[in-house]
């Protein structure tokens, strides 16, 4: 097996060297390095707008007999790991800009297919570690997205039965309701009471269960008011089932259905999802 030895051109913004001004110059900057491969480090996608940039790259590759790859820019414009909707959109748009520009320059504006870079690499992570995000730099009040860019976290969670059970058993669903509802809650129990009150008004299924239980209690000789109280308490023990619909409803009214606006919670859910899918070969993440 043979190896190709390559070097990185480096960034002009770091070294301020004249030979790193422009893509073609970066290819040629490795002339005396004794290698046959160069990784060109991009300052910005705008470097592709130099006059005759592809022709100059072709000339240098043919002359020096080297091959090349690309290292995309670093920073928040390419923060692919961010759950913040605005950063996620910026990052994926930037990724498409790189791929579209390569196709335009090497395939549409001229037939330079054999000079297309062998790869383009981006840092998987460009932001502070999650520990620092949670401690000092987390955002609140900005919409977050699932790994696929969807605002609806309820759908993401409920697609995985194991993840859904964890969110329920850990009381995270009630924490989310407390955080995202805009209402003041003192405890999980106070949230459950609020959900029960909402379900009585909004859920026909919930009302039907209470009605049937009242009838059963009345047949057993329980007074009407006492039967109503007992029936509501008993049916409310199943409140977990209605918590999801309550969360869906309050987020639909405030932001977007199933939305989470706390960045650290979004990362927590994705981390648990990856844990649950750790042995699933079909999971692309």
mmCIF file of N, CA and C in Angstrom, residues 2 6 10-11 36 38 48 58 94 96 104 107 109 115 121 127 142 173 184 221 228 232 236 245-246 251 271-272 285:
data_model
loop_
_atom_site.group_PDB
_atom_site.id
_atom_site.type_symbol
_atom_site.label_atom_id
_atom_site.label_comp_id
_atom_site.label_asym_id
_atom_site.label_seq_id
_atom_site.Cartn_x
_atom_site.Cartn_y
_atom_site.Cartn_z
ATOM 1 N N UNK A 2 0.587 2.181 -0.891
ATOM 2 C CA UNK A 2 1.382 3.409 -0.969
ATOM 3 C C UNK A 2 0.661 4.555 -0.269
ATOM 4 N N UNK A 6 1.328 14.763 2.287
ATOM 5 C CA UNK A 6 0.851 16.102 1.982
ATOM 6 C C UNK A 6 1.106 17.067 3.118
ATOM 7 N N UNK A 10 -1.747 26.382 5.274
ATOM 8 C CA UNK A 10 -1.847 27.374 6.333
ATOM 9 C C UNK A 10 -2.752 28.524 5.922
ATOM 10 N N UNK A 11 -3.112 29.331 6.901
ATOM 11 C CA UNK A 11 -4.014 30.463 6.649
ATOM 12 C C UNK A 11 -3.242 31.781 6.591
ATOM 13 N N UNK A 36 3.759 15.680 -2.604
ATOM 14 C CA UNK A 36 2.951 15.611 -3.825
ATOM 15 C C UNK A 36 1.470 15.862 -3.561
ATOM 16 N N UNK A 38 -1.179 18.865 -1.435
ATOM 17 C CA UNK A 38 -1.326 20.055 -0.605
ATOM 18 C C UNK A 38 -2.788 20.218 -0.205
ATOM 19 N N UNK A 48 -12.875 31.861 -4.019
ATOM 20 C CA UNK A 48 -13.160 31.273 -5.324
ATOM 21 C C UNK A 48 -13.517 32.330 -6.371
ATOM 22 N N UNK A 58 -5.071 25.041 -12.136
ATOM 23 C CA UNK A 58 -4.712 24.026 -13.141
ATOM 24 C C UNK A 58 -3.251 24.174 -13.563
ATOM 25 N N UNK A 94 -23.667 27.461 4.290
ATOM 26 C CA UNK A 94 -22.256 27.630 3.930
ATOM 27 C C UNK A 94 -21.711 26.355 3.293
ATOM 28 N N UNK A 96 -23.368 24.147 1.570
ATOM 29 C CA UNK A 96 -23.898 24.088 0.204
ATOM 30 C C UNK A 96 -23.199 25.093 -0.705
ATOM 31 N N UNK A 104 -19.768 24.712 -9.863
ATOM 32 C CA UNK A 104 -19.863 25.808 -10.830
ATOM 33 C C UNK A 104 -18.513 26.089 -11.483
ATOM 34 N N UNK A 107 -17.017 22.524 -13.266
ATOM 35 C CA UNK A 107 -17.844 21.732 -14.187
ATOM 36 C C UNK A 107 -18.715 22.569 -15.120
ATOM 37 N N UNK A 109 -18.449 26.398 -15.605
ATOM 38 C CA UNK A 109 -17.730 27.478 -16.282
ATOM 39 C C UNK A 109 -16.617 26.958 -17.184
ATOM 40 N N UNK A 115 -9.383 18.432 -12.095
ATOM 41 C CA UNK A 115 -8.677 19.291 -11.141
ATOM 42 C C UNK A 115 -9.529 19.598 -9.902
ATOM 43 N N UNK A 121 -12.797 19.208 3.716
ATOM 44 C CA UNK A 121 -12.951 18.798 5.110
ATOM 45 C C UNK A 121 -13.340 20.008 5.958
ATOM 46 N N UNK A 127 -17.064 25.289 18.097
ATOM 47 C CA UNK A 127 -17.534 26.100 19.218
ATOM 48 C C UNK A 127 -16.916 25.627 20.536
ATOM 49 N N UNK A 142 -33.688 31.392 22.171
ATOM 50 C CA UNK A 142 -33.527 31.210 20.734
ATOM 51 C C UNK A 142 -33.950 29.794 20.370
ATOM 52 N N UNK A 173 -39.887 15.927 30.646
ATOM 53 C CA UNK A 173 -41.045 16.489 29.949
ATOM 54 C C UNK A 173 -41.668 17.608 30.786
ATOM 55 N N UNK A 184 -45.555 30.296 35.686
ATOM 56 C CA UNK A 184 -44.779 30.097 36.913
ATOM 57 C C UNK A 184 -45.247 28.824 37.617
ATOM 58 N N UNK A 221 -72.300 3.863 45.476
ATOM 59 C CA UNK A 221 -72.858 4.624 46.585
ATOM 60 C C UNK A 221 -72.069 5.847 46.994
ATOM 61 N N UNK A 228 -66.657 12.898 41.862
ATOM 62 C CA UNK A 228 -65.939 13.760 40.910
ATOM 63 C C UNK A 228 -64.488 13.957 41.341
ATOM 64 N N UNK A 232 -61.276 12.433 39.236
ATOM 65 C CA UNK A 232 -60.264 13.345 38.696
ATOM 66 C C UNK A 232 -58.874 12.973 39.192
ATOM 67 N N UNK A 236 -56.011 11.503 36.723
ATOM 68 C CA UNK A 236 -54.849 12.390 36.636
ATOM 69 C C UNK A 236 -53.532 11.646 36.830
ATOM 70 N N UNK A 245 -49.174 16.390 24.740
ATOM 71 C CA UNK A 245 -50.105 17.250 24.008
ATOM 72 C C UNK A 245 -50.156 18.654 24.613
ATOM 73 N N UNK A 246 -50.015 18.725 25.936
ATOM 74 C CA UNK A 246 -49.973 20.030 26.591
ATOM 75 C C UNK A 246 -48.737 20.800 26.134
ATOM 76 N N UNK A 251 -46.259 25.274 23.171
ATOM 77 C CA UNK A 251 -45.182 25.724 22.286
ATOM 78 C C UNK A 251 -45.734 26.215 20.955
ATOM 79 N N UNK A 271 -27.733 13.869 23.120
ATOM 80 C CA UNK A 271 -26.769 12.960 23.746
ATOM 81 C C UNK A 271 -27.451 11.669 24.187
ATOM 82 N N UNK A 272 -28.630 11.789 24.782
ATOM 83 C CA UNK A 272 -29.355 10.583 25.206
ATOM 84 C C UNK A 272 -29.809 9.776 23.999
ATOM 85 N N UNK A 285 -26.037 9.193 12.570
ATOM 86 C CA UNK A 285 -25.275 10.007 13.513
ATOM 87 C C UNK A 285 -24.244 9.182 14.273
#
